[in-house]
Amino acid sequence: FLFCRLIRAELAMLALSSASAALAPAALLRAPAAARSTPPVMETIDDLKSLAVKANPVVGYWNPTPLADMGFWGQSQEATIGFLRHAELKHGRVAMAAFVGFCLQSNGVHFPWACTLEGTTFGDIAAAGGPAAQWDALPTNAKLQILLLIGFFELLSENTYALAQSGQKHYMRGGKPGVFPSLKKVGIPVPVPLDLWDPFGFTAKMSQEKKDAKLVTELNNGRAAMLGIMGFVAASKVPGSVPALDGLIAPYSGEVMAPFSAGDSALPFVEGMLKASPF
């Protein structure tokens, strides 16, 4: 039930390193030379155009918005492109999980055991209706646990130290968009048997060319999944809005963009949020 409500965003900082050098006697007679730093390699508009052709040779580079030409938060255009690339990849991955989860939940697929100590089962949650209604039916504590876990992953993926432990940099400082640090290397004080990204090491022995090709495939699948999950949500909230899905999606009368519902009114601000909702 995690799959259908994961869509949120982010930002972070920069790591520094230093090195020592031996001084020859002659060097003591003159001021030390300033250390040279290698500028980070950042993606540019030309890189976006090249990627667009690889992803879809028919459409190519199509950018109806000025976002890629802007400098978010006073940053460079390259840093902004890094932010946009990372956001698209992450939201595409979430959407792929959401699409699969929506299909499974809509067809009554669920775990066979209880999900709370009080004895509430996943079957009880599944009986609430469609995926959005199932989220509303989750106990408040379950929602808070899910949201806190998502927040932890968000903070970890933005943390300079965590990224550095995996040999990476922040995506707005020359790092690779879409990279998630290894959970095994960040000092979590409990055993971590698997990483969130590539837990079984399938990409470890891939050539760089194959990795690049699969990243393009992932990009295309993520874009399709974003359209797909929003189509599902629209069809559930506004019956008939997606003709191809008429009669296939259970209607939902709640607020699809609200993380909490009337059952969570004991939490601060939730009651006011529900009253302010136009839906």
mmCIF file with all atom_site columns, C-alpha atoms in Angstrom, residues 12 149-164 170 179-188 195-196:
data_model
loop_
_atom_site.group_PDB
_atom_site.id
_atom_site.type_symbol
_atom_site.label_atom_id
_atom_site.label_alt_id
_atom_site.label_comp_id
_atom_site.label_asym_id
_atom_site.label_entity_id
_atom_site.label_seq_id
_atom_site.pdbx_PDB_ins_code
_atom_site.Cartn_x
_atom_site.Cartn_y
_atom_site.Cartn_z
_atom_site.occupancy
_atom_site.B_iso_or_equiv
_atom_site.pdbx_formal_charge
_atom_site.auth_seq_id
_atom_site.auth_comp_id
_atom_site.auth_asym_id
_atom_site.auth_atom_id
_atom_site.pdbx_PDB_model_num
ATOM 1  C CA . ALA A 1 12  ? 21.356 19.642 -0.547 1.00 0.00 ? 12  ALA A CA 1
ATOM 2  C CA . LEU A 1 149 ? 10.605 6.060  5.985  1.00 0.00 ? 149 LEU A CA 1
ATOM 3  C CA . ILE A 1 150 ? 10.184 8.027  2.760  1.00 0.00 ? 150 ILE A CA 1
ATOM 4  C CA . GLY A 1 151 ? 11.546 11.117 4.526  1.00 0.00 ? 151 GLY A CA 1
ATOM 5  C CA . PHE A 1 152 ? 14.579 9.148  5.725  1.00 0.00 ? 152 PHE A CA 1
ATOM 6  C CA . PHE A 1 153 ? 15.327 7.971  2.177  1.00 0.00 ? 153 PHE A CA 1
ATOM 7  C CA . GLU A 1 154 ? 14.922 11.535 0.892  1.00 0.00 ? 154 GLU A CA 1
ATOM 8  C CA . LEU A 1 155 ? 17.369 12.941 3.439  1.00 0.00 ? 155 LEU A CA 1
ATOM 9  C CA . LEU A 1 156 ? 19.851 10.147 2.801  1.00 0.00 ? 156 LEU A CA 1
ATOM 10 C CA . SER A 1 157 ? 19.784 10.674 -0.966 1.00 0.00 ? 157 SER A CA 1
ATOM 11 C CA . GLU A 1 158 ? 20.517 14.404 -0.492 1.00 0.00 ? 158 GLU A CA 1
ATOM 12 C CA . ASN A 1 159 ? 23.214 13.995 2.156  1.00 0.00 ? 159 ASN A CA 1
ATOM 13 C CA . THR A 1 160 ? 26.732 14.870 1.022  1.00 0.00 ? 160 THR A CA 1
ATOM 14 C CA . TYR A 1 161 ? 28.408 12.498 3.475  1.00 0.00 ? 161 TYR A CA 1
ATOM 15 C CA . ALA A 1 162 ? 26.181 9.550  2.510  1.00 0.00 ? 162 ALA A CA 1
ATOM 16 C CA . LEU A 1 163 ? 26.852 10.137 -1.179 1.00 0.00 ? 163 LEU A CA 1
ATOM 17 C CA . ALA A 1 164 ? 30.602 10.469 -0.592 1.00 0.00 ? 164 ALA A CA 1
ATOM 18 C CA . HIS A 1 170 ? 25.281 15.632 -5.199 1.00 0.00 ? 170 HIS A CA 1
ATOM 19 C CA . VAL A 1 179 ? 22.074 7.935  -7.903 1.00 0.00 ? 179 VAL A CA 1
ATOM 20 C CA . PHE A 1 180 ? 21.096 6.621  -4.456 1.00 0.00 ? 180 PHE A CA 1
ATOM 21 C CA . PRO A 1 181 ? 23.851 5.960  -1.879 1.00 0.00 ? 181 PRO A CA 1
ATOM 22 C CA . SER A 1 182 ? 24.566 2.493  -0.573 1.00 0.00 ? 182 SER A CA 1
ATOM 23 C CA . LEU A 1 183 ? 22.780 1.783  2.713  1.00 0.00 ? 183 LEU A CA 1
ATOM 24 C CA . LYS A 1 184 ? 25.652 -0.494 3.695  1.00 0.00 ? 184 LYS A CA 1
ATOM 25 C CA . LYS A 1 185 ? 28.197 2.328  3.671  1.00 0.00 ? 185 LYS A CA 1
ATOM 26 C CA . VAL A 1 186 ? 26.500 5.186  5.511  1.00 0.00 ? 186 VAL A CA 1
ATOM 27 C CA . GLY A 1 187 ? 26.969 3.900  9.058  1.00 0.00 ? 187 GLY A CA 1
ATOM 28 C CA . ILE A 1 188 ? 23.452 2.729  9.859  1.00 0.00 ? 188 ILE A CA 1
ATOM 29 C CA . ASP A 1 195 ? 20.731 -1.945 -0.648 1.00 0.00 ? 195 ASP A CA 1
ATOM 30 C CA . LEU A 1 196 ? 17.683 -0.032 -1.826 1.00 0.00 ? 196 LEU A CA 1
#
